[in-house]
Tab-separated table of C-alpha atoms in Angstrom:
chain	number	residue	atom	x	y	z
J	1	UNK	CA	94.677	120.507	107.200
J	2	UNK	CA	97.599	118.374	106.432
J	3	UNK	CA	99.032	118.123	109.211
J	4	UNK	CA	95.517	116.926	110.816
J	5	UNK	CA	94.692	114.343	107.969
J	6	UNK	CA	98.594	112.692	109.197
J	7	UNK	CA	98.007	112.672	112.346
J	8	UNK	CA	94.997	110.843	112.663
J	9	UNK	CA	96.234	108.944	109.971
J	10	UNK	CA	99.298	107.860	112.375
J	11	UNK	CA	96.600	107.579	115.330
J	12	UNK	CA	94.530	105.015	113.594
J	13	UNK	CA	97.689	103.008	112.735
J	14	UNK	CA	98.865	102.769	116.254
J	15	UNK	CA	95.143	101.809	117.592
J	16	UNK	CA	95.505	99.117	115.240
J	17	UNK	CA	98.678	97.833	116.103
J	18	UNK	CA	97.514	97.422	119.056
J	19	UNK	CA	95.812	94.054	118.007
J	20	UNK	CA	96.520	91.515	115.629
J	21	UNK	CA	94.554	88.646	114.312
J	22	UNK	CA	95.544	85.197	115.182
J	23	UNK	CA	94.584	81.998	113.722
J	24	UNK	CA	93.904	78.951	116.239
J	25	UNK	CA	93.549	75.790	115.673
J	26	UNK	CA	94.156	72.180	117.321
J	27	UNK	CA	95.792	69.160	116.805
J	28	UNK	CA	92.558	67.127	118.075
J	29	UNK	CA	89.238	68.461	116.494
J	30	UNK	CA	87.180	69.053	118.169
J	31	UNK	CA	88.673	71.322	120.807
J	32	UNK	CA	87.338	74.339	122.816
J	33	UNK	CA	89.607	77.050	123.744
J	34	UNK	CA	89.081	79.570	126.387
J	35	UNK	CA	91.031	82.370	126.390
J	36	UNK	CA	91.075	85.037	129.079
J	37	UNK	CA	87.025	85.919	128.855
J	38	UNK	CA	85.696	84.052	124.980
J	39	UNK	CA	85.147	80.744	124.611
J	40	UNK	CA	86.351	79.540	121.137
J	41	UNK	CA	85.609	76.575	119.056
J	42	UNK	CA	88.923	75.594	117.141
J	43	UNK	CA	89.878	76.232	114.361
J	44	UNK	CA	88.863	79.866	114.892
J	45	UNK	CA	90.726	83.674	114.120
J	46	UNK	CA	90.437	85.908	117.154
J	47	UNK	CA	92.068	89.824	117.503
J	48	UNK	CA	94.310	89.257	120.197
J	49	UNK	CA	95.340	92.626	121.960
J	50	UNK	CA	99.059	93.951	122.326
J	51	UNK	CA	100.666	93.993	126.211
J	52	UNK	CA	103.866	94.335	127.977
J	53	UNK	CA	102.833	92.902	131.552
J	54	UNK	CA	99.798	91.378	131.289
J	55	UNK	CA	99.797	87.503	129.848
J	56	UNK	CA	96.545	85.233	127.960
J	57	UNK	CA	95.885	82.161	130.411
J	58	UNK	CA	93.807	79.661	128.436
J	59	UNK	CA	92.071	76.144	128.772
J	60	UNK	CA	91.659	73.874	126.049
J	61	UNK	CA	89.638	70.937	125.735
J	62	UNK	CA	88.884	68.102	123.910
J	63	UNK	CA	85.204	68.438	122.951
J	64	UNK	CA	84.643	64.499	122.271
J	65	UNK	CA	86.969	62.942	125.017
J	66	UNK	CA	85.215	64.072	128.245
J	67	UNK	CA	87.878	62.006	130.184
J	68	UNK	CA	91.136	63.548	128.972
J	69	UNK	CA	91.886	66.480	131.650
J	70	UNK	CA	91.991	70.041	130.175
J	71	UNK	CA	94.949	71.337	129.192
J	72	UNK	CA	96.191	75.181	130.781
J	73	UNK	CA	98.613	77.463	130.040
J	74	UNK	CA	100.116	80.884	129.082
J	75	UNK	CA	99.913	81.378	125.017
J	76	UNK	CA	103.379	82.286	123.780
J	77	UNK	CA	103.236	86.413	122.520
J	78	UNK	CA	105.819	87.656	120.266
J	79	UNK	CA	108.139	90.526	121.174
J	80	UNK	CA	107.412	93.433	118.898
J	81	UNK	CA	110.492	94.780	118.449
J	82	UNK	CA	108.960	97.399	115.319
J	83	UNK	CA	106.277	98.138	118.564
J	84	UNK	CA	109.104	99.288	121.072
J	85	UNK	CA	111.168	100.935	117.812
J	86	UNK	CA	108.050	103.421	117.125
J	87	UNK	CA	106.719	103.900	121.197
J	88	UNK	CA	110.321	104.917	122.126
J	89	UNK	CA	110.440	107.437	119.079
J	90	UNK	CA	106.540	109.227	118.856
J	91	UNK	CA	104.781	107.961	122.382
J	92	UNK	CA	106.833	106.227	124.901
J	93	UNK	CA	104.428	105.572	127.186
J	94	UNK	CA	102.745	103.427	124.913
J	95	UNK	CA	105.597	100.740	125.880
J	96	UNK	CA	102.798	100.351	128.681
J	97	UNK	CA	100.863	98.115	126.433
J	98	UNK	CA	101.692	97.144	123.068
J	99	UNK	CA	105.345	95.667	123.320
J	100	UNK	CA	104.009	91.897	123.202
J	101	UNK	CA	101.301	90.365	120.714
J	102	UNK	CA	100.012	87.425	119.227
J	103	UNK	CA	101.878	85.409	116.512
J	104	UNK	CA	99.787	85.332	113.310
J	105	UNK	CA	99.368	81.520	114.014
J	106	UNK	CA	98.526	78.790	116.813
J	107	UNK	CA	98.079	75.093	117.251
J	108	UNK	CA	96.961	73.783	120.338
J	109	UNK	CA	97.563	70.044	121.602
J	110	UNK	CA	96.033	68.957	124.454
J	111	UNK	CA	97.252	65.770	124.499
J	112	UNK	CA	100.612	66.524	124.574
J	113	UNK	CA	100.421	69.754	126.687
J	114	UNK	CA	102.170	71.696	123.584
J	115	UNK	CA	101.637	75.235	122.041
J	116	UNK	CA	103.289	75.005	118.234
J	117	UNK	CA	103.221	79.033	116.604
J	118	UNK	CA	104.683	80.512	113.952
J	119	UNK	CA	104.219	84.156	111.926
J	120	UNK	CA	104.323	82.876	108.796
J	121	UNK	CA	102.388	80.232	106.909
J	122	UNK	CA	105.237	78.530	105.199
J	123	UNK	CA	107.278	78.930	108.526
J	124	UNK	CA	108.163	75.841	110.829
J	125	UNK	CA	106.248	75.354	113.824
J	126	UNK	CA	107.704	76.808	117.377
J	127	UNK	CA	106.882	74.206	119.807
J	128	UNK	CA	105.920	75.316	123.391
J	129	UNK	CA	105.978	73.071	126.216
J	130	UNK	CA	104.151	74.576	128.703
J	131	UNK	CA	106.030	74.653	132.045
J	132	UNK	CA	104.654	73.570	135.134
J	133	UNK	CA	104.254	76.889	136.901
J	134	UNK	CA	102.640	78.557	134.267
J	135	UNK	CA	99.795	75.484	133.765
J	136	UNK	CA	99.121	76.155	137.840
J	137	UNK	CA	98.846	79.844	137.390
J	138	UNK	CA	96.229	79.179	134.613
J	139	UNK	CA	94.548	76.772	136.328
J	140	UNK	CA	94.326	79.058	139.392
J	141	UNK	CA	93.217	81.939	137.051
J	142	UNK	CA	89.977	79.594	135.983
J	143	UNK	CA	89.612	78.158	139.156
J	144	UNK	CA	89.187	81.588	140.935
J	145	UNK	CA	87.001	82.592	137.984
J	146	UNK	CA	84.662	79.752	138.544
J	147	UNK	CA	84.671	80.134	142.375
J	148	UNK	CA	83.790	84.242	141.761
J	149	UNK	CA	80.596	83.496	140.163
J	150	UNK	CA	79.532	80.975	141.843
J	151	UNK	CA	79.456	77.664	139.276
J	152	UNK	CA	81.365	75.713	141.955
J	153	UNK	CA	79.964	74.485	145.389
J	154	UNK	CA	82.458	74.752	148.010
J	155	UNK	CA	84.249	71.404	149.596
């Protein structure tokens, strides 16, 4: 019985390490963010789900300023190095999708094209400039979303 209360105590533990909770917010209020699939209005916490491969396109926007062009990009994901430690010893194919997450905190600036995270509260912010190729692969990932249902008329 012991040995059945552990292990789905260790099961529950790794399903939630799979996802961690991420605070969002931006540098211009008000600002929508939409990441991958949910639309958020910022400042908001979402669960953000542990990968190795795949990535979190987003597109933020300024909410007041219709004019200022969205800003996409890839959001930054931390390496979990206590992740890989634990796959490689219990369940190494779980390396398949839990070796990246979110950092416990964003800020997104549209403005300046710039992702600023951090772990910790009382930490410094980690400023991301998002690179060229990576706003284009975004922008293709909406674009092709948009085109798929059918919101956009053809040229």
């Amino acid at each position: 019985m012991r040995l059945k209360n552990a292990a789905l105590a260790c099961g529950v533990m790794l399903l939630s390490a799979c996802s961690s909770m991420a605070t969002i917010t931006a540098a211009q209020k008000p600002t929508t963010l939409v990441l991958k699939d949910r639309s958020l209005n910022l400042p908001a916490n979402a669960h953000i789900r542990g990968t190795s491969f795949g990535n979190y396109e987003f597109k933020a926007t300024e909410t007041y300023d219709a004019s200022a062009p969205p800003f996409y990009g890839i959001l930054p994901l931390a390496l979990k190095g206590g992740h890989m430690a634990t796959d490689i010893i219990f369940f190494a194919p779980a390396l398949f999708f839990n070796l990246r997450g979110a950092f416990k905190f964003y800020e997104v600036d549209v403005r300046s094209h710039t992702i600023r995270y951090r772990d910790d509260e009382r930490d410094p912010w980690n400023s991301y400039q998002v690179k060229p190729e990576e706003e284009a692969r975004a922008r293709a990932y909406f674009e092709g979303r948009q085109q798929t249902s059918g919101t956009t008329a053809s040229p």
